[in-house]
Amino acid sequence: MSEPVRPSPAAAPPRSAERAPLSFDRGHTDDLMTFLAASPTPYHAVANVAERLEKAGFRQVMETDAWDAGTSAAPAAGSGGKYVLRGGAIIAWYVPEGTAHHTPFRIVGAHTDSPNLRVKPRPDSGTQGWRQVAVEIYGGPLLNSWLDRDLGLAGRLSLRDGSTRLVNVDRPLLRVPQLAIHLDRSVNADGLKLDKQRHMQPVWGLGEDVCDGDLIAFLEDTAGVPSGEVTGWDLMVHSVEPPAYLGRDKELLAGPRMDNLLSVHAGTAALTAAAAAGAGLPHIPVLAAFDHEENGSQSDTGADGPLLGGVLERSVFARGGSYEDRARAFAGTVCLSSDTGHAVHPNYAERHDPTHHPRVDGGPILKVNVNNRYATDGSGRSVFAAACEKAGVPFQSFVSNNSMPCGTTIGPITAARHGIRTVDIGVAILSMHSARELCGAKDPFLLANALTAFLEG
């Protein structure tokens, strides 16, 4: 795993200074490609974030331990650089020495999950001499993007002793074969129609009989786990094609899971840069990367769960703060909910709002919806505009075509659940929810610098 991305001096100006427009540093995007390839599941993503944070001096605190000045590992749990890891979610924060108990937080919110195919409780299936893996559809993927693609399998294995083990078969293992055009002559005229149950089950070998336990036995062997020790699993399919630059001048980036690991990566870089700035920060910088955004966020690791609020409250109380300090801190807190949005599509421009056409490499987008599908309001826009101005980063506005239903994010959930002012932003991409998405090569770098300026206040 490469070192955490730290914006260069040119990319992280003194907090009091406004800057000229940034010069693109491709090193950030190179590192994003490494991160995407190493993070086929939310569990791998948070493990990689934790590794980067630890290299930057952060340390893990356990939710089951007491967070007080008597915590055995110095410094106290409320100060310094810390993180809590729970399944596919991670909350990390940095409290400079001497920070007042009522100091507000500045939060970068993101999510670690992406739409995909996930393995069912009885995974071994097959028919007509084909060995197959039974999968369920997670979130809202573009189903056709998973057809005829070399697929690996990764996730989390739960063992008999209560521990877990990550596993990643990052080679061509499965394939969802499309029906040949000779057997579906009208497909190009009438469109491809896929039944989620019948047409999306991948093949992974040959055999007349279904052998229960074969897939898990294969994964036990792959992960070096003794036979019969795996009693539970959270497994998902991923494309093994690595991220790659695209275009004449490599001005585009194609890759998997940009929605929303692009924001997780940028938020990690921003948090480590803000922590490196040390004392003098007017706010406490936080990274909150949740799981299960793609299916509603209602879980113990989702944005609609108690994880973020519990961590922030315990941070205040561990530093000796009172409930009044907690209330004051939350009242002054701002969250940037960073998620991907829609770039104007060259072949479907009419699907976009006629006066809002976000372009790739035009800088991050500010996402607005008056029906609160996004949490941005005018005061939030000012906060984000100030951060972009300070960082020398251009930004764009996104609003949906009035005739098109608008998606949503963790932004409104965060605002409503915690009473925190929240602003929805992100990077404009094409092919959202595809197995392979597309963005501008500069935009991840621009987003990271805007987030750094925001966290530094």
Short mmCIF file of C-alpha atoms in Angstrom, two decimals:
data_model
loop_
_atom_site.label_atom_id
_atom_site.label_comp_id
_atom_site.label_asym_id
_atom_site.label_seq_id
_atom_site.Cartn_x
_atom_site.Cartn_y
_atom_site.Cartn_z
CA MET A 1 0.00 0.00 0.00
CA SER A 2 1.43 3.38 -0.93
CA GLU A 3 1.88 6.25 1.51
CA PRO A 4 -1.11 8.49 2.26
CA VAL A 5 -1.60 11.20 -0.31
CA ARG A 6 -0.49 14.49 1.19
CA PRO A 7 -1.18 17.56 -0.95
CA SER A 8 2.10 19.17 -1.94
CA PRO A 9 2.95 22.65 -0.61
CA ALA A 10 1.45 24.09 -3.77
CA ALA A 11 -1.75 22.16 -3.07
CA ALA A 12 -2.03 23.08 0.62
CA PRO A 13 -1.52 26.83 1.11
CA PRO A 14 -1.35 28.60 4.47
CA ARG A 15 -4.81 28.70 5.97
CA SER A 16 -4.95 32.48 5.88
CA ALA A 17 -4.07 32.80 2.20
CA GLU A 18 -6.14 32.71 -0.95
CA ARG A 19 -4.43 31.09 -3.90
CA ALA A 20 -4.16 31.07 -7.63
CA PRO A 21 -5.73 28.10 -9.47
CA LEU A 22 -4.04 24.80 -8.77
CA SER A 23 -1.59 23.05 -11.02
CA PHE A 24 -2.68 19.43 -11.51
CA ASP A 25 -0.66 16.82 -9.62
CA ARG A 26 -1.26 13.45 -11.27
CA GLY A 27 0.24 11.67 -8.27
CA HIS A 28 -3.04 11.94 -6.38
CA THR A 29 -4.97 10.27 -9.21
CA ASP A 30 -2.29 7.58 -9.52
CA ASP A 31 -2.76 6.83 -5.84
CA LEU A 32 -6.55 6.77 -6.24
CA MET A 33 -6.13 4.05 -8.86
CA THR A 34 -4.06 2.02 -6.38
CA PHE A 35 -6.72 2.51 -3.71
CA LEU A 36 -9.58 1.49 -6.00
CA ALA A 37 -7.80 -1.68 -7.12
CA ALA A 38 -7.00 -2.65 -3.51
CA SER A 39 -10.54 -2.04 -2.25
CA PRO A 40 -12.96 -4.47 -3.94
CA THR A 41 -15.34 -4.39 -0.93
CA PRO A 42 -16.24 -1.95 1.86
CA TYR A 43 -14.27 -4.11 4.30
CA HIS A 44 -11.11 -3.82 2.22
CA ALA A 45 -11.68 -0.09 1.77
CA VAL A 46 -11.82 0.65 5.49
CA ALA A 47 -8.81 -1.60 6.15
CA ASN A 48 -6.85 0.39 3.57
CA VAL A 49 -8.00 3.71 5.04
CA ALA A 50 -6.98 2.52 8.51
CA GLU A 51 -3.55 1.52 7.22
CA ARG A 52 -3.04 4.96 5.68
CA LEU A 53 -4.20 6.70 8.85
CA GLU A 54 -1.85 4.65 11.02
CA LYS A 55 1.07 5.61 8.80
CA ALA A 56 0.05 9.23 9.42
CA GLY A 57 0.11 8.70 13.21
CA PHE A 58 -3.52 7.84 13.93
CA ARG A 59 -4.39 4.95 16.19
CA GLN A 60 -7.48 2.79 16.57
CA VAL A 61 -9.71 3.07 19.63
CA MET A 62 -12.16 0.29 20.46
CA GLU A 63 -15.81 1.09 21.00
CA THR A 64 -15.90 -1.44 23.84
CA ASP A 65 -13.14 0.37 25.79
CA ALA A 66 -13.68 3.31 28.14
CA TRP A 67 -12.84 6.62 26.48
CA ASP A 68 -11.46 8.75 29.27
CA ALA A 69 -8.25 10.30 30.48
CA GLY A 70 -7.36 7.00 32.11
CA THR A 71 -7.29 5.10 28.82
CA SER A 72 -4.10 3.04 28.94
CA ALA A 73 -2.83 4.06 25.51
CA ALA A 74 -1.70 7.70 25.59
CA PRO A 75 -2.75 10.25 24.56
CA ALA A 76 -6.32 10.19 25.88
CA ALA A 77 -8.98 8.77 23.59
CA GLY A 78 -10.51 12.18 22.96
CA SER A 79 -7.35 13.83 21.62
CA GLY A 80 -4.74 13.26 18.92
CA GLY A 81 -5.51 11.27 15.77
CA LYS A 82 -7.97 8.42 16.31
CA TYR A 83 -10.26 6.15 14.36
CA VAL A 84 -13.06 3.68 15.00
CA LEU A 85 -13.51 0.83 12.53
CA ARG A 86 -16.76 -1.10 12.43
CA GLY A 87 -17.30 -3.57 9.58
CA GLY A 88 -17.54 -1.57 6.36
CA ALA A 89 -17.50 1.85 8.07
CA ILE A 90 -14.77 4.00 9.60
CA ILE A 91 -14.89 7.23 11.60
CA ALA A 92 -11.60 9.08 12.08
CA TRP A 93 -10.88 12.40 13.79
CA TYR A 94 -8.01 14.61 14.94
CA VAL A 95 -8.16 16.74 18.09
CA PRO A 96 -5.25 19.21 18.36
CA GLU A 97 -3.75 19.64 21.82
CA GLY A 98 -5.54 22.28 23.87
CA THR A 99 -8.81 22.13 21.89
CA ALA A 100 -11.77 23.48 23.86
CA HIS A 101 -14.49 21.00 24.83
CA HIS A 102 -17.13 22.85 22.79
CA THR A 103 -15.02 23.10 19.61
CA PRO A 104 -17.17 22.27 16.54
CA PHE A 105 -16.36 19.46 14.14
CA ARG A 106 -15.77 19.72 10.41
CA ILE A 107 -16.81 16.44 8.80
CA VAL A 108 -16.19 14.91 5.39
CA GLY A 109 -18.92 12.31 4.90
CA ALA A 110 -18.76 9.54 2.28
CA HIS A 111 -19.72 5.91 1.80
CA THR A 112 -17.73 2.76 1.14
CA ASP A 113 -20.30 0.56 -0.64
CA SER A 114 -21.13 0.31 -4.34
CA PRO A 115 -23.91 -1.46 -6.25
CA ASN A 116 -22.89 -5.00 -7.15
CA LEU A 117 -23.74 -8.71 -6.99
CA ARG A 118 -23.54 -10.35 -3.55
CA VAL A 119 -23.35 -14.01 -2.65
CA LYS A 120 -26.43 -15.66 -1.13
CA PRO A 121 -26.45 -17.81 2.06
CA ARG A 122 -26.52 -20.98 -0.06
CA PRO A 123 -24.03 -20.00 -2.77
CA ASP A 124 -23.56 -23.26 -4.67
CA SER A 125 -25.85 -23.51 -7.66
CA GLY A 126 -25.87 -24.65 -11.27
CA THR A 127 -27.73 -26.27 -14.13
CA GLN A 128 -27.16 -27.84 -17.55
CA GLY A 129 -23.60 -28.87 -16.69
CA TRP A 130 -22.59 -25.39 -15.48
CA ARG A 131 -21.40 -24.65 -11.93
CA GLN A 132 -22.80 -21.31 -10.77
CA VAL A 133 -22.74 -19.00 -7.74
CA ALA A 134 -26.09 -17.79 -6.42
CA VAL A 135 -26.06 -14.01 -6.08
CA GLU A 136 -28.44 -11.29 -4.96
CA ILE A 137 -28.57 -7.78 -6.43
CA TYR A 138 -27.21 -5.11 -4.06
CA GLY A 139 -28.32 -1.52 -4.55
CA GLY A 140 -29.18 -0.28 -8.02
CA PRO A 141 -26.47 -1.46 -10.42
CA LEU A 142 -26.55 -1.10 -14.18
CA LEU A 143 -27.08 -4.83 -14.68
CA ASN A 144 -25.84 -4.91 -18.27
CA SER A 145 -22.44 -3.58 -17.16
CA TRP A 146 -21.80 -6.86 -15.31
CA LEU A 147 -22.30 -9.04 -18.39
CA ASP A 148 -19.41 -10.73 -20.20
CA ARG A 149 -16.88 -9.27 -17.77
CA ASP A 150 -14.07 -11.08 -15.93
CA LEU A 151 -15.10 -11.10 -12.29
CA GLY A 152 -13.36 -11.82 -9.02
CA LEU A 153 -14.83 -12.50 -5.59
CA ALA A 154 -13.97 -10.76 -2.32
CA GLY A 155 -15.33 -9.94 1.10
CA ARG A 156 -15.32 -10.92 4.74
CA LEU A 157 -15.30 -14.41 6.23
CA SER A 158 -16.63 -14.90 9.76
CA LEU A 159 -14.90 -17.72 11.64
CA ARG A 160 -16.04 -20.14 14.30
CA ASP A 161 -14.01 -18.35 16.99
CA GLY A 162 -15.76 -15.02 16.36
CA SER A 163 -12.94 -13.44 14.37
CA THR A 164 -13.12 -12.28 10.75
CA ARG A 165 -10.80 -12.65 7.79
CA LEU A 166 -10.70 -10.64 4.57
CA VAL A 167 -10.45 -12.60 1.33
CA ASN A 168 -9.88 -11.39 -2.22
CA VAL A 169 -9.80 -13.61 -5.29
CA ASP A 170 -8.54 -10.91 -7.64
CA ARG A 171 -8.40 -12.95 -10.82
CA PRO A 172 -10.95 -14.05 -13.43
CA LEU A 173 -13.12 -16.49 -11.49
CA LEU A 174 -16.71 -15.80 -12.55
CA ARG A 175 -18.63 -14.50 -15.55
CA VAL A 176 -22.25 -13.58 -16.24
CA PRO A 177 -22.61 -14.65 -19.89
CA GLN A 178 -24.96 -12.70 -22.12
CA LEU A 179 -27.31 -14.49 -24.50
CA ALA A 180 -25.94 -14.54 -28.06
CA ILE A 181 -27.67 -12.22 -30.52
CA HIS A 182 -28.61 -15.26 -32.63
CA LEU A 183 -30.94 -16.30 -29.79
CA ASP A 184 -32.24 -12.79 -29.12
CA ARG A 185 -32.57 -11.21 -32.55
CA SER A 186 -34.50 -8.15 -31.38
CA VAL A 187 -32.14 -7.13 -28.58
CA ASN A 188 -30.64 -4.16 -30.45
CA ALA A 189 -34.04 -2.87 -31.56
CA ASP A 190 -36.08 -3.55 -28.42
CA GLY A 191 -33.40 -3.20 -25.77
CA LEU A 192 -31.83 -5.69 -23.39
CA LYS A 193 -34.21 -7.03 -20.77
CA LEU A 194 -32.66 -8.81 -17.80
CA ASP A 195 -34.45 -10.75 -15.10
CA LYS A 196 -32.50 -10.28 -11.87
CA GLN A 197 -33.08 -13.85 -10.72
CA ARG A 198 -32.73 -15.84 -13.95
CA HIS A 199 -30.18 -13.89 -15.96
CA MET A 200 -27.63 -12.57 -13.44
CA GLN A 201 -26.23 -15.78 -11.91
CA PRO A 202 -22.51 -16.10 -12.79
CA VAL A 203 -20.80 -19.29 -13.89
CA TRP A 204 -17.52 -20.44 -12.34
CA GLY A 205 -16.94 -23.92 -13.67
CA LEU A 206 -18.34 -27.15 -15.04
CA GLY A 207 -20.13 -29.99 -13.31
CA GLU A 208 -23.40 -31.86 -13.42
CA ASP A 209 -24.12 -31.83 -9.68
CA VAL A 210 -24.46 -28.97 -7.22
CA CYS A 211 -21.97 -29.59 -4.42
CA ASP A 212 -22.95 -27.65 -1.30
CA GLY A 213 -19.96 -26.12 0.44
CA ASP A 214 -17.67 -26.00 -2.60
CA LEU A 215 -17.42 -22.21 -2.85
CA ILE A 216 -16.75 -21.65 0.83
CA ALA A 217 -14.22 -24.49 0.89
CA PHE A 218 -12.45 -22.84 -2.04
CA LEU A 219 -12.38 -19.50 -0.19
CA GLU A 220 -11.16 -21.13 3.03
CA ASP A 221 -8.25 -22.55 1.09
CA THR A 222 -7.60 -19.21 -0.60
CA ALA A 223 -7.60 -17.33 2.73
CA GLY A 224 -5.55 -19.96 4.56
CA VAL A 225 -8.40 -20.83 6.93
CA PRO A 226 -8.76 -24.41 8.22
CA SER A 227 -11.57 -26.38 6.62
CA GLY A 228 -14.93 -25.95 8.30
CA GLU A 229 -13.96 -22.83 10.26
CA VAL A 230 -16.00 -20.37 8.18
CA THR A 231 -19.51 -20.07 9.62
CA GLY A 232 -20.62 -16.82 7.96
CA TRP A 233 -19.71 -14.61 5.01
CA ASP A 234 -20.29 -11.27 3.35
CA LEU A 235 -19.04 -11.79 -0.19
CA MET A 236 -19.42 -9.79 -3.37
CA VAL A 237 -18.40 -9.88 -7.01
CA HIS A 238 -16.02 -7.32 -8.53
CA SER A 239 -14.49 -6.60 -11.91
CA VAL A 240 -10.82 -7.56 -12.03
CA GLU A 241 -10.00 -5.07 -14.80
CA PRO A 242 -7.74 -2.48 -13.13
CA PRO A 243 -8.38 1.28 -13.21
CA ALA A 244 -6.80 2.98 -16.21
CA TYR A 245 -6.26 6.37 -17.77
CA LEU A 246 -8.25 6.90 -20.95
CA GLY A 247 -8.09 9.41 -23.79
CA ARG A 248 -5.52 10.91 -26.09
CA ASP A 249 -3.85 12.85 -23.30
CA LYS A 250 -4.90 10.53 -20.47
CA GLU A 251 -7.34 13.19 -19.31
CA LEU A 252 -9.97 10.64 -18.22
CA LEU A 253 -9.99 7.91 -15.59
CA ALA A 254 -11.97 4.69 -15.95
CA GLY A 255 -12.39 2.38 -13.00
CA PRO A 256 -14.67 0.58 -10.56
CA ARG A 257 -16.37 1.82 -7.39
CA MET A 258 -15.69 5.54 -7.92
CA ASP A 259 -19.14 5.90 -6.38
CA ASN A 260 -18.02 6.43 -3.75
CA LEU A 261 -14.45 5.34 -3.00
CA LEU A 262 -13.25 8.41 -4.91
CA SER A 263 -14.63 10.52 -2.03
CA VAL A 264 -13.35 8.14 0.65
CA HIS A 265 -9.85 8.41 -0.81
CA ALA A 266 -10.02 12.20 -1.10
CA GLY A 267 -11.36 12.50 2.45
CA THR A 268 -8.53 10.34 3.79
CA ALA A 269 -5.95 12.53 2.06
CA ALA A 270 -7.64 15.67 3.38
CA LEU A 271 -7.82 14.40 6.97
CA THR A 272 -4.16 13.36 7.07
CA ALA A 273 -3.15 16.74 5.59
CA ALA A 274 -5.26 18.62 8.15
CA ALA A 275 -3.82 16.55 11.02
CA ALA A 276 -0.31 17.30 9.77
CA ALA A 277 -1.10 21.00 10.12
CA GLY A 278 -1.30 20.38 13.89
CA ALA A 279 -2.22 23.04 16.43
CA GLY A 280 -4.25 26.08 15.50
CA LEU A 281 -7.10 24.37 13.68
CA PRO A 282 -10.36 26.18 14.54
CA HIS A 283 -12.37 22.96 14.18
CA ILE A 284 -11.89 19.23 14.80
CA PRO A 285 -11.48 17.52 11.39
CA VAL A 286 -13.41 14.27 10.91
CA LEU A 287 -13.75 11.62 8.20
CA ALA A 288 -16.96 9.57 8.31
CA ALA A 289 -17.13 6.80 5.69
CA PHE A 290 -20.31 4.76 6.04
CA ASP A 291 -21.54 1.47 4.59
CA HIS A 292 -24.98 0.69 3.09
CA GLU A 293 -25.67 4.06 1.45
CA GLU A 294 -26.75 2.29 -1.73
CA ASN A 295 -29.66 0.57 0.01
CA GLY A 296 -30.87 3.28 2.38
CA SER A 297 -28.19 3.67 5.10
CA GLN A 298 -30.32 1.93 7.72
CA SER A 299 -27.82 -0.25 9.54
CA ASP A 300 -25.40 -0.06 12.46
CA THR A 301 -22.70 0.98 9.97
CA GLY A 302 -24.91 3.24 7.85
CA ALA A 303 -25.35 7.01 8.04
CA ASP A 304 -28.85 6.52 9.47
CA GLY A 305 -27.41 4.58 12.41
CA PRO A 306 -25.96 5.94 15.67
CA LEU A 307 -22.27 5.44 14.83
CA LEU A 308 -21.26 9.01 13.97
CA GLY A 309 -23.22 10.69 16.74
CA GLY A 310 -21.91 8.22 19.31
CA VAL A 311 -18.29 8.76 18.29
CA LEU A 312 -18.53 12.55 18.29
CA GLU A 313 -20.30 12.62 21.67
CA ARG A 314 -17.78 10.28 23.23
CA SER A 315 -14.95 12.44 21.90
CA VAL A 316 -16.42 15.47 23.67
CA PHE A 317 -17.04 13.61 26.93
CA ALA A 318 -13.63 11.88 26.88
CA ARG A 319 -12.00 15.33 26.90
CA GLY A 320 -13.98 16.29 29.99
CA GLY A 321 -16.79 18.07 28.17
CA SER A 322 -20.37 18.28 29.33
CA TYR A 323 -23.68 17.77 27.51
CA GLU A 324 -23.75 21.55 27.07
CA ASP A 325 -20.34 21.36 25.38
CA ARG A 326 -21.65 18.60 23.14
CA ALA A 327 -24.68 20.70 22.16
CA ARG A 328 -22.49 23.74 21.40
CA ALA A 329 -20.08 21.64 19.35
CA PHE A 330 -22.86 20.07 17.25
CA ALA A 331 -24.51 23.46 16.70
CA GLY A 332 -21.34 24.80 15.09
CA THR A 333 -20.50 21.64 13.13
CA VAL A 334 -20.58 21.45 9.33
CA CYS A 335 -20.50 18.27 7.21
CA LEU A 336 -19.59 18.06 3.54
CA SER A 337 -21.42 14.99 2.22
CA SER A 338 -19.15 14.03 -0.67
CA ASP A 339 -20.58 11.67 -3.28
CA THR A 340 -20.39 11.38 -7.04
CA GLY A 341 -22.87 13.21 -9.27
CA HIS A 342 -23.82 13.27 -12.93
CA ALA A 343 -21.60 14.93 -15.50
CA VAL A 344 -23.41 16.10 -18.61
CA HIS A 345 -23.58 13.14 -21.00
CA PRO A 346 -22.60 13.93 -24.60
CA ASN A 347 -25.15 11.47 -25.99
CA TYR A 348 -28.01 12.36 -23.63
CA ALA A 349 -27.64 16.06 -22.90
CA GLU A 350 -31.43 16.49 -22.94
CA ARG A 351 -31.68 14.38 -19.77
CA HIS A 352 -29.90 17.11 -17.79
CA ASP A 353 -31.18 20.46 -16.57
CA PRO A 354 -30.71 22.86 -19.51
CA THR A 355 -28.85 25.47 -17.42
CA HIS A 356 -26.76 23.10 -15.31
CA HIS A 357 -24.30 20.98 -17.28
CA PRO A 358 -21.44 19.91 -14.98
CA ARG A 359 -18.37 18.92 -16.96
CA VAL A 360 -15.60 16.52 -16.04
CA ASP A 361 -12.42 18.24 -14.88
CA GLY A 362 -14.47 21.35 -14.16
CA GLY A 363 -13.98 20.96 -10.42
CA PRO A 364 -16.24 19.47 -7.75
CA ILE A 365 -20.00 19.95 -7.94
CA LEU A 366 -22.33 21.53 -5.41
CA LYS A 367 -25.51 19.43 -5.40
CA VAL A 368 -28.82 21.22 -4.84
CA ASN A 369 -32.41 19.99 -4.57
CA VAL A 370 -35.13 22.16 -3.01
CA ASN A 371 -37.05 19.06 -1.87
CA ASN A 372 -34.13 18.11 0.39
CA ARG A 373 -32.95 15.10 -1.56
CA TYR A 374 -29.66 16.96 -1.12
CA ALA A 375 -29.03 18.93 2.08
CA THR A 376 -27.40 22.03 0.52
CA ASP A 377 -28.84 25.46 1.26
CA GLY A 378 -27.51 28.97 0.71
CA SER A 379 -25.43 29.09 3.89
CA GLY A 380 -23.92 25.72 3.06
CA ARG A 381 -23.04 26.95 -0.41
CA SER A 382 -21.10 29.79 1.23
CA VAL A 383 -19.07 27.36 3.32
CA PHE A 384 -18.14 25.28 0.30
CA ALA A 385 -17.45 28.33 -1.88
CA ALA A 386 -15.07 29.66 0.77
CA ALA A 387 -13.17 26.36 0.92
CA CYS A 388 -12.84 26.19 -2.87
CA GLU A 389 -11.74 29.82 -3.06
CA LYS A 390 -9.11 29.26 -0.41
CA ALA A 391 -7.83 26.14 -2.20
CA GLY A 392 -7.85 27.73 -5.66
CA VAL A 393 -10.35 25.10 -6.85
CA PRO A 394 -13.19 25.88 -9.27
CA PHE A 395 -16.60 24.38 -8.55
CA GLN A 396 -19.83 23.79 -10.43
CA SER A 397 -23.51 23.49 -9.49
CA PHE A 398 -25.67 20.45 -10.14
CA VAL A 399 -29.45 20.31 -10.11
CA SER A 400 -31.61 17.63 -11.71
CA ASN A 401 -33.90 18.13 -14.69
CA ASN A 402 -37.34 18.84 -13.23
CA SER A 403 -38.77 15.93 -15.20
CA MET A 404 -36.28 13.43 -13.75
CA PRO A 405 -36.46 11.96 -10.22
CA CYS A 406 -33.52 13.07 -8.11
CA GLY A 407 -31.26 10.65 -6.24
CA THR A 408 -30.18 11.26 -2.67
CA THR A 409 -27.15 10.83 -0.40
CA ILE A 410 -26.12 10.58 3.23
CA GLY A 411 -26.43 14.39 3.39
CA PRO A 412 -30.11 14.77 4.39
CA ILE A 413 -29.81 11.80 6.74
CA THR A 414 -26.80 13.34 8.52
CA ALA A 415 -28.49 16.71 8.82
CA ALA A 416 -31.73 15.30 10.20
CA ARG A 417 -30.29 12.67 12.53
CA HIS A 418 -27.63 14.82 14.20
CA GLY A 419 -28.85 18.40 13.70
CA ILE A 420 -25.68 19.15 11.76
CA ARG A 421 -25.52 21.66 8.93
CA THR A 422 -24.73 19.58 5.86
CA VAL A 423 -23.73 20.41 2.29
CA ASP A 424 -23.88 17.92 -0.59
CA ILE A 425 -20.95 17.99 -2.99
CA GLY A 426 -18.97 15.53 -5.12
CA VAL A 427 -17.27 14.81 -8.42
CA ALA A 428 -19.13 14.65 -11.73
CA ILE A 429 -18.86 11.26 -13.45
CA LEU A 430 -20.39 9.25 -16.28
CA SER A 431 -21.77 5.69 -16.05
CA MET A 432 -22.74 5.98 -12.40
CA HIS A 433 -23.59 2.56 -10.88
CA SER A 434 -21.85 0.76 -13.71
CA ALA A 435 -19.27 -1.90 -12.92
CA ARG A 436 -16.84 0.59 -14.47
CA GLU A 437 -17.34 4.35 -14.17
CA LEU A 438 -15.66 7.36 -15.80
CA CYS A 439 -14.42 10.69 -14.44
CA GLY A 440 -11.93 13.41 -15.31
CA ALA A 441 -8.36 12.72 -14.20
CA LYS A 442 -8.06 16.12 -12.48
CA ASP A 443 -11.28 16.14 -10.51
CA PRO A 444 -10.22 13.74 -7.69
CA PHE A 445 -7.19 15.97 -7.05
CA LEU A 446 -9.33 19.12 -7.05
CA LEU A 447 -11.82 17.54 -4.66
CA ALA A 448 -9.08 16.49 -2.23
CA ASN A 449 -7.70 20.02 -2.10
CA ALA A 450 -11.14 21.54 -1.54
CA LEU A 451 -11.77 19.06 1.30
CA THR A 452 -8.39 19.87 2.84
CA ALA A 453 -9.19 23.58 2.84
CA PHE A 454 -12.59 22.84 4.38
CA LEU A 455 -11.14 20.66 7.17
CA GLU A 456 -8.46 23.22 7.95
CA GLY A 457 -11.14 25.87 8.41
#
